[in-house]
Coordinates of C-alpha atoms and ligand atoms in Angstrom, one line a residue:
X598 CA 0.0 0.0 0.0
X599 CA 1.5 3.4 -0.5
X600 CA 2.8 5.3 2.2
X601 CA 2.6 9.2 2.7
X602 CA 5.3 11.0 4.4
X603 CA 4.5 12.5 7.9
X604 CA 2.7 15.8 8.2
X605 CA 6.0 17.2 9.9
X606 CA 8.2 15.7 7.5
X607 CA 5.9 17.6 4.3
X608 CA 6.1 21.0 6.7
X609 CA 9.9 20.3 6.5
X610 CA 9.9 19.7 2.7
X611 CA 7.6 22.7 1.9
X612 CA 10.6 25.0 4.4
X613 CA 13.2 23.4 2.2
X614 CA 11.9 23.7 -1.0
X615 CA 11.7 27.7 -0.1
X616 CA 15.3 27.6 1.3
X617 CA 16.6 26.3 -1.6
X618 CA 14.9 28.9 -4.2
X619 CA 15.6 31.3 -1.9
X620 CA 19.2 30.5 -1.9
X621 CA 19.6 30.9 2.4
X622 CA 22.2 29.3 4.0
X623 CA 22.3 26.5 6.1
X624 CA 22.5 28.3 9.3
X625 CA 19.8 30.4 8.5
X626 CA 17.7 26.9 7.7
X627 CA 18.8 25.3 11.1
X628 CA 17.2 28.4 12.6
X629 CA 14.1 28.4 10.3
X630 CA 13.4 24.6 11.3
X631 CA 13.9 24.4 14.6
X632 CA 11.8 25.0 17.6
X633 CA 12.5 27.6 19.9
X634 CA 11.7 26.0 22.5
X635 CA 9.2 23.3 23.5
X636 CA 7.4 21.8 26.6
X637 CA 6.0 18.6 27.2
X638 CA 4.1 18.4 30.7
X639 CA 1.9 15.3 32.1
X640 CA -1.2 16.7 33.5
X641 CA -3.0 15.1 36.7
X642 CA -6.5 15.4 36.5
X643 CA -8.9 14.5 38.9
X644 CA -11.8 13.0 36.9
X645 CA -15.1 13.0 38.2
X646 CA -15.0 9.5 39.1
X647 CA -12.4 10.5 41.8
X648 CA -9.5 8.8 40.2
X649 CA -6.7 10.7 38.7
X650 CA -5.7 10.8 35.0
X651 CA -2.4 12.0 33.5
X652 CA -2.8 13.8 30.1
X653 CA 0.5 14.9 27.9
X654 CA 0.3 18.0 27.0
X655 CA 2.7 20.3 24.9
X656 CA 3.9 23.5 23.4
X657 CA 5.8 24.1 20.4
X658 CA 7.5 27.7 20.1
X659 CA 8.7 27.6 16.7
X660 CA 9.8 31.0 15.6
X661 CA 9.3 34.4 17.0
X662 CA 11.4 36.4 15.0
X663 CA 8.3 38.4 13.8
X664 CA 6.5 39.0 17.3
X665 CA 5.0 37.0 20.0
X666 CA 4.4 33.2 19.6
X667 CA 1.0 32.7 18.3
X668 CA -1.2 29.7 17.7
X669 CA -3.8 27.7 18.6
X670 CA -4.2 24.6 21.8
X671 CA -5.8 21.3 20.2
X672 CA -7.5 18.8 22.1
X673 CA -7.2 15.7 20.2
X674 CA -6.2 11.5 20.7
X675 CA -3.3 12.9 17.6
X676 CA -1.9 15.7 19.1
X677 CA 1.7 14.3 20.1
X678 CA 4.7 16.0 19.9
X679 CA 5.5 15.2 16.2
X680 CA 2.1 16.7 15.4
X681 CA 2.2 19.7 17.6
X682 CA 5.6 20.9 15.8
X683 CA 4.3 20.4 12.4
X684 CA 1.6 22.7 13.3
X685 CA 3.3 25.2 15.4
X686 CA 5.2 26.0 12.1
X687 CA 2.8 26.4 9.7
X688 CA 1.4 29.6 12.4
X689 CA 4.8 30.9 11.7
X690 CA 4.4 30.7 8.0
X691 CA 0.5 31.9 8.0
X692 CA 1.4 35.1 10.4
X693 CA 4.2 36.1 7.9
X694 CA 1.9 35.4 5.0
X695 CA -0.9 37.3 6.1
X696 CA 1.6 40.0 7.8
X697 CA 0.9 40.3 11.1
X698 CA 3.0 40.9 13.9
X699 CA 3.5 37.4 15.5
X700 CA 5.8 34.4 15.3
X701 CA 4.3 30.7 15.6
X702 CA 3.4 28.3 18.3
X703 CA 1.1 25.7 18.6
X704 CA -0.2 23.8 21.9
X705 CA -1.8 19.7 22.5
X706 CA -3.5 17.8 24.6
X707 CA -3.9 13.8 23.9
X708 CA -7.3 13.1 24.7
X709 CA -10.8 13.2 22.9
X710 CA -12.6 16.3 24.6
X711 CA -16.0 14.7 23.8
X712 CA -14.8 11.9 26.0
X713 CA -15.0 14.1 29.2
X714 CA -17.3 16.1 30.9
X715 CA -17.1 20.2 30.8
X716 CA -16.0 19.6 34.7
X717 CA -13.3 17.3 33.3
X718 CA -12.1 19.7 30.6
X719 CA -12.7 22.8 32.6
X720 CA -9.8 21.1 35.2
X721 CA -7.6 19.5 32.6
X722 CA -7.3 23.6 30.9
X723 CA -6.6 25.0 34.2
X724 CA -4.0 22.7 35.1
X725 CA -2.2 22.7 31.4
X726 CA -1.7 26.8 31.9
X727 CA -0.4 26.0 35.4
X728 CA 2.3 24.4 34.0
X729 CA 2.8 26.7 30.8
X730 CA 2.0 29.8 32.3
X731 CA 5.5 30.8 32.7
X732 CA 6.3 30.9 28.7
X733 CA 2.8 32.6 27.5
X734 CA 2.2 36.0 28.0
X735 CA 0.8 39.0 25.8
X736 CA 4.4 39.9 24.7
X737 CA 5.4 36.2 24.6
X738 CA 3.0 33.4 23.7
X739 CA -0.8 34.0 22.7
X740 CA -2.8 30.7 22.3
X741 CA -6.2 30.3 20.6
X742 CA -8.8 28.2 19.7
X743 CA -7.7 24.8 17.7
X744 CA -9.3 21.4 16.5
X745 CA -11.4 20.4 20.2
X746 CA -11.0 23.8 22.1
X747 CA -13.3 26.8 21.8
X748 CA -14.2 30.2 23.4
X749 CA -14.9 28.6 27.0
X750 CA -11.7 26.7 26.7
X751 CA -10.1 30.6 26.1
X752 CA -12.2 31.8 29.0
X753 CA -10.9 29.2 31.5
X754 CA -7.2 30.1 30.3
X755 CA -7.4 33.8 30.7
X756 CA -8.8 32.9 34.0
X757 CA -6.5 30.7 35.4
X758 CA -3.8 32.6 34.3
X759 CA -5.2 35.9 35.3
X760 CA -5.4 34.4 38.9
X761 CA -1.6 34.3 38.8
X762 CA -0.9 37.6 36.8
X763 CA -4.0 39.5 37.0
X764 CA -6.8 40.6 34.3
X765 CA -5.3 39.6 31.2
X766 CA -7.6 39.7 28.2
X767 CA -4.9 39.8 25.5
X768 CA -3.4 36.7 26.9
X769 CA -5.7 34.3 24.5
X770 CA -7.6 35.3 21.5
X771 CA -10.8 33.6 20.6
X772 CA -12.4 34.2 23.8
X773 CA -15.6 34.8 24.3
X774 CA -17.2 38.3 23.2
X775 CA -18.1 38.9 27.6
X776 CA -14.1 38.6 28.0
X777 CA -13.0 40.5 25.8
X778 CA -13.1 38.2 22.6
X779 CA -13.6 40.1 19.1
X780 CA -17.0 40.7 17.1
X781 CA -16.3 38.5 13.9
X782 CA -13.6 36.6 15.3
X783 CA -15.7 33.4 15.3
X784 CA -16.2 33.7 11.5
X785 CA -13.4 34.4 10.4
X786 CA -11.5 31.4 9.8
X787 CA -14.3 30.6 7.6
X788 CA -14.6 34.6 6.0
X789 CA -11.2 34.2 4.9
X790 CA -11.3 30.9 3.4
X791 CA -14.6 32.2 1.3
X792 CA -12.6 35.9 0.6
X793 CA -9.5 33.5 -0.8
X794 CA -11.7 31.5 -2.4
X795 CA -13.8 33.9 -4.9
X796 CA -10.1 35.5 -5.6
X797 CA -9.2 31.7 -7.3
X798 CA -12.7 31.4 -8.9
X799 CA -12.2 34.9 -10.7
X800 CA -8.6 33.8 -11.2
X801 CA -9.7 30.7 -12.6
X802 CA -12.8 32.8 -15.5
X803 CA -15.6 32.3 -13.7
X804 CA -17.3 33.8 -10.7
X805 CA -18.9 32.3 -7.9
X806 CA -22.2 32.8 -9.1
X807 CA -21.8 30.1 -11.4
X808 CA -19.5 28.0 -9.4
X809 CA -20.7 25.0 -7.2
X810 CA -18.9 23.9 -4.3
X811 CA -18.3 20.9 -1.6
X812 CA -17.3 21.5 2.3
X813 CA -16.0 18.8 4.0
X814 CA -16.3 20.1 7.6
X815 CA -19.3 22.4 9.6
X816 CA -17.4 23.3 12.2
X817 CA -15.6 26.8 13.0
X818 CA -14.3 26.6 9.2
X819 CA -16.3 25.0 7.0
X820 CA -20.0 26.3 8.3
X821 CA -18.6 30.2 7.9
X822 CA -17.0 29.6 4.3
X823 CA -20.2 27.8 3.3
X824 CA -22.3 30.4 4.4
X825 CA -20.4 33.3 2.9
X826 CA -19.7 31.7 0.0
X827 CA -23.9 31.0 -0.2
X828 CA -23.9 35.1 0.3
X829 CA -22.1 35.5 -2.6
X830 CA -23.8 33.4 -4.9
X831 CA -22.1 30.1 -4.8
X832 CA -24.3 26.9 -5.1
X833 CA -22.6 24.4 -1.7
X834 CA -23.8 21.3 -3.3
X835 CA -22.3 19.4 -0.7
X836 CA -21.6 19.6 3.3
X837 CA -20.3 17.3 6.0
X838 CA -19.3 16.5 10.0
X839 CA -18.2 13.5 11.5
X840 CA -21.6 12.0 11.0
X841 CA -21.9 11.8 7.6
X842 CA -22.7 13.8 4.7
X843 CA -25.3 15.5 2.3
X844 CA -25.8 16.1 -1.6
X845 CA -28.0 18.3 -3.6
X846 CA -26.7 18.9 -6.9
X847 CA -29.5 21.9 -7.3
X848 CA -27.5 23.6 -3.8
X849 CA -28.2 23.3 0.0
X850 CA -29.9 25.7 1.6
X851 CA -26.6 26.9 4.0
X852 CA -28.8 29.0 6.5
X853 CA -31.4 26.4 6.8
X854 CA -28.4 24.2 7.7
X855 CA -26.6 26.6 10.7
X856 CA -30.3 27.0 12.3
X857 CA -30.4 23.0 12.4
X858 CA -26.5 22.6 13.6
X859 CA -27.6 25.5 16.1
X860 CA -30.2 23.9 17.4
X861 CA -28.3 20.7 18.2
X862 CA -28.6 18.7 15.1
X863 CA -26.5 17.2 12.7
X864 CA -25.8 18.0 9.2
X865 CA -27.6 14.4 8.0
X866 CA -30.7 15.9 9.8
X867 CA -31.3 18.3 6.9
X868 CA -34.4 16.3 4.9
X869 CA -33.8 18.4 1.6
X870 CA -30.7 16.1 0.4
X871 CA -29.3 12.4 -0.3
X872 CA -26.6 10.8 2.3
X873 CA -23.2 10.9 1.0
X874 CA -20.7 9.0 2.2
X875 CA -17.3 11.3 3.9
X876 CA -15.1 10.2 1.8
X877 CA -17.0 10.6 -1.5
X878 CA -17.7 14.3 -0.6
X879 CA -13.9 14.8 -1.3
X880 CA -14.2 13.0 -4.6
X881 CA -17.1 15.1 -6.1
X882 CA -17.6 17.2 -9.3
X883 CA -17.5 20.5 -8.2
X884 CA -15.7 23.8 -9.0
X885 CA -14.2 24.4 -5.8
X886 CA -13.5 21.6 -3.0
X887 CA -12.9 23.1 0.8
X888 CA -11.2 20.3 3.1
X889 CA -12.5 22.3 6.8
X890 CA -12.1 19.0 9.1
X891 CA -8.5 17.6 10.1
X892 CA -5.4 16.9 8.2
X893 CA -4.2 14.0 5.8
X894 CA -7.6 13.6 4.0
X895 CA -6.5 13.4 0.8
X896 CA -3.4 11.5 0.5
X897 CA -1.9 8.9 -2.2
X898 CA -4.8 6.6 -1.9
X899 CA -7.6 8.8 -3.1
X900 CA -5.6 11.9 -4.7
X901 CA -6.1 10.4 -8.3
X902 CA -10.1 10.6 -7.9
X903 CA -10.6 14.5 -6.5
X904 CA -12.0 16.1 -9.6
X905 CA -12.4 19.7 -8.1
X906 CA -10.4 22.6 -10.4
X907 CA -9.7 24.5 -7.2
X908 CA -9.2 23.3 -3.5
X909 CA -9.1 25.5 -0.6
X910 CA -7.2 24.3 2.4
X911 CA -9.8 25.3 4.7
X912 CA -7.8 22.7 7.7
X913 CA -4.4 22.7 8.1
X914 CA -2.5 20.5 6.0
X915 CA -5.6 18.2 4.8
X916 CA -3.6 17.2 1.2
X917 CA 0.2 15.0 2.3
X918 CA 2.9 15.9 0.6
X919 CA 3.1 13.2 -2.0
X920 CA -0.9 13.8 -2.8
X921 CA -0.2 17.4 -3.5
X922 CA 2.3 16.3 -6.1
X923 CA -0.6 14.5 -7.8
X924 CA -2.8 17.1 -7.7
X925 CA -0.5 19.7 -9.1
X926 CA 0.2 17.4 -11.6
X927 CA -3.3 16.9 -12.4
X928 CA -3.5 20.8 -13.1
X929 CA -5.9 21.1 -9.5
X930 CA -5.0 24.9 -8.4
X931 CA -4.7 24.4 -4.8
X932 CA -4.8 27.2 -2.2
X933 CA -2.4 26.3 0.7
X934 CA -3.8 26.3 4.2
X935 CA -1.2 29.2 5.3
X936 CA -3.4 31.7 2.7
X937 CA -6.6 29.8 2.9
X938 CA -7.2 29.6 6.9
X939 CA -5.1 32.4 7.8
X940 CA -8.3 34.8 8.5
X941 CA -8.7 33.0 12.0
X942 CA -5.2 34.3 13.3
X943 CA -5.8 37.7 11.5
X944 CA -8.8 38.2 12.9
X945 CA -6.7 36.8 16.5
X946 CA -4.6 39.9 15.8
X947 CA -7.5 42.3 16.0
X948 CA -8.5 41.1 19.0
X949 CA -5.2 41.3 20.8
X950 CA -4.9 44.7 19.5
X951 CA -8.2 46.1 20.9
X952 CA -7.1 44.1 24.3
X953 CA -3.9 45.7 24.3
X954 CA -5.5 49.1 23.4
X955 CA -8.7 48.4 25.4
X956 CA -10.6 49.3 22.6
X957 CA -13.9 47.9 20.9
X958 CA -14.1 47.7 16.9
X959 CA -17.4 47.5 15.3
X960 CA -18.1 43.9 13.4
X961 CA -17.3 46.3 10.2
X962 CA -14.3 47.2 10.7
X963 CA -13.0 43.9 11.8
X964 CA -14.6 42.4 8.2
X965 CA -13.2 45.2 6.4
X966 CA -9.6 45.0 8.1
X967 CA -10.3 41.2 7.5
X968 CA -10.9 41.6 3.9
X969 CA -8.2 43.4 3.3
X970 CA -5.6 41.3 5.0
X971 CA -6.5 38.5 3.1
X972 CA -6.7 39.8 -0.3
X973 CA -3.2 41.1 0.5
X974 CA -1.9 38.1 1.0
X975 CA -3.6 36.4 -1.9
X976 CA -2.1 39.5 -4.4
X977 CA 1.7 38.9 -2.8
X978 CA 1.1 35.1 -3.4
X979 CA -0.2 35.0 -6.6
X980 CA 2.3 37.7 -8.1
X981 CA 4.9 35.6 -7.2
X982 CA 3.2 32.0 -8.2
X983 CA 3.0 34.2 -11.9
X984 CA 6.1 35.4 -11.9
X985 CA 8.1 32.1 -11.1
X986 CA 5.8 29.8 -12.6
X987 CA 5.0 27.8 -9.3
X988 CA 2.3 26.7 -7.4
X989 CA 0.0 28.6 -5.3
X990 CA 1.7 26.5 -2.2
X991 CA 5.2 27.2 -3.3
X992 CA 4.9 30.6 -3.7
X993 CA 3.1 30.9 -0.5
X994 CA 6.5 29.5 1.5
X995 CA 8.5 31.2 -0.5
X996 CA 7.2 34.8 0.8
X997 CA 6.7 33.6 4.1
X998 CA 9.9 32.4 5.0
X999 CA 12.1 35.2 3.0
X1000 CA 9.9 37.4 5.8
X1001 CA 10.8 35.6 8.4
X1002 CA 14.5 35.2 7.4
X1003 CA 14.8 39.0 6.8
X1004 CA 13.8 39.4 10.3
X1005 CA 16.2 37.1 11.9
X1006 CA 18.9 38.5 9.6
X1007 CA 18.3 42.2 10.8
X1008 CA 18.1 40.9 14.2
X1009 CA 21.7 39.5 13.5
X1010 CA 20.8 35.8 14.9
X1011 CA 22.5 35.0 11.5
X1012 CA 24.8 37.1 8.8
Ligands
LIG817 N1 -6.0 27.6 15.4 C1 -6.1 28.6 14.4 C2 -5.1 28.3 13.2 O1 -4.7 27.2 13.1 C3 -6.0 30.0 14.9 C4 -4.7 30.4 15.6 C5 -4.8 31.8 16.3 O2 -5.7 32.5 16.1 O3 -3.8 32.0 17.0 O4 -4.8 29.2 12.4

């Protein structure tokens, strides 16, 4: 059977790949690849059986050259070590892409959230900033929101750690809107996605009102790029969450859909559609396919069948290494994840600037600012994917990292 490479080896390749067409040396890419620093901690938790579970928890600070660490915590059975690094640098990459004034971090938990009860999680949160509370901070390390944490899981951070520090809204980003958490940050993983995603369909001849689309995902990404998307015109033929998925060739009706999900339902609960199975979702006819769920979804075995012209890395890494090969190949124009999902840590970047300025924006300005930001990045990205002939992907890297590398050159850690 074939084999793809590891997600952290393909974040490796895709640093490489910009090194080497960047022509840095290989002191500069020692610096650009390693971690900064990283903590592993085990994390007693009293469960509410009375019995005590230990939970490995991490941090990986991979490059601050640019600002502050910045990334999202995930709660997932996946999020090891390996994992955790992988992720932490893509933030690094997607803060230099979109141009805002962070570095890149990322944070794990093993364990399946929906395994334990809010008591249980609301403990297990507490104690992991306990033991990382001494390398966050607003000027040091800003964590967020990730795959199995949410707004609550924000609030219980800034609180714990407030307890030791005092008041701290600007600690965490994604909090909720009571704390201090941004108007339109919840959408705007999803905003951005949609905003990137029009700019490839008018790239591509066509326009979204005559393009149809498939979302795999209706979480924090997916439901906000499907609905705006819907806004603009786009027929979202297909949706999906770990349940299962729907098709209706002649377009869902995406508002319909949130009221259901809203209300507690499932996406297979909406009656105006045929079951789908997960995996064929990827694999549809469509215009434009956005992966929002969890990494590794396409990969060698499948990568031959996706029949999308565009795909929008609504997730972080979904394609592996040796699928995005096959896709290139196949003439697909994918948008990288550190374009295509960067509106959730630009929006982060609003909200740490009104906490550090204690200072409300309207949900206007933060869509406008939004906006902008991310068809700033798409223009620097595409320019030079024109101009050197390369992928979307490639040229994405290859402006990210000659940031970052500019920064630790003038900050004379190398040359
Ligand atoms: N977890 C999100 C991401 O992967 C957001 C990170 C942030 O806002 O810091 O981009």
């Amino acid at each position: 059977m074939a084999h793809d490479s590891s997600m952290l080896d393909g974040t490796i390749a895709s640093i490489d790949a910009a090194v080497r067409s960047l022509g840095l040396e290989d002191d500069m890419r020692q610096v650009l690849v390693e971690p900064w620093r990283e903590i592993q901690v085990g994390l007693p938790v009293r469960m509410d059986d009375g019995k005590v579970r230990v939970f490995h928890g991490y941090r990986s600070q991979h490059n601050a050259a640019r600002g502050p660490y910045k990334g999202g915590i995930r709660y997932h059975p996946n999020a090891d070590l390996d994992h955790t690094r992988a992720l932490g640098m893509l933030m690094t990459w997607k803060t230099a892409l979109a141009d805002v004034p962070f570095g890149g971090a990322k944070g794990g938990v093993i364990v399946d959230p929906r395994k334990l009860s809010t008591s249980e999680l609301n403990r297990l949160t507490r104690r992991y900033t306990m033991s990382m509370h001494h390398v966050l901070g607003v000027n040091r390390d800003i964590p967020a929101p990730d795959l199995g944490t949410n707004a609550q899981t924000m609030a219980w951070i800034m609180d714990a750690y407030g307890s030791i520090h005092g008041h701290t809204p600007g600690i965490v980003t994604g909090k909720p809107i009571e704390l201090g958490g941004s108007l339109g940050r919840a959408e705007a993983p999803g905003r951005g996605a949609a905003v990137i995603g029009c700019r490839a369909i008018v790239d591509s001849g066509s326009t979204p009102g005559a393009s149809t689309v498939a979302v795999q995902g209706f979480g924090a990404v997916g439901a906000s790029a499907a609905r705006t998307l819907f806004d603009d015109g786009a027929k979202i033929i297909a949706v999906s969450d770990v349940d299962g998925a729907i098709l209706n060739t002649s377009g869902l009706d995406i508002p319909a859909l949130e009221r259901l999900v809203s209300e507690g339902g499932t996406v297979s609960d909406y009656a105006d559609a045929d079951a789908l199975d997960n995996d064929a979702l990827l694999l549809l006819d469509c215009d434009v396919l956005i992966p929002a769920a969890i990494e590794d979804v396409i990969s060698v075995q499948n990568a031959s069948d996706v029949r999308a012209g565009i795909i929008v890395e609504g997730a972080n890494r979904p394609i592996t290494s040796d699928a995005d090969e096959i896709l290139v190949e196949a003439g697909i124009n994918i948008i990288p994840d550190i374009l295509a999902n960067a509106g959730g840590v630009v929006a982060s970047y609003f909200e740490w600037a009104q906490n550090v300025q204690v200072f409300n924006w309207e949900l206007e300005r933060v869509n406008r600012e939004l906006d902008k930001k991310m068809n700033e990045a798409y223009d620097v990205t595409k320019a030079r994917a024109d101009k050197n002939g390369s992928s979307m992907r490639k040229a994405a890297f290859d402006v990210a990292v000659s940031r970052v590398a500019e920064t630790i050159k003038i900050r004379s850690y190398v040359g």
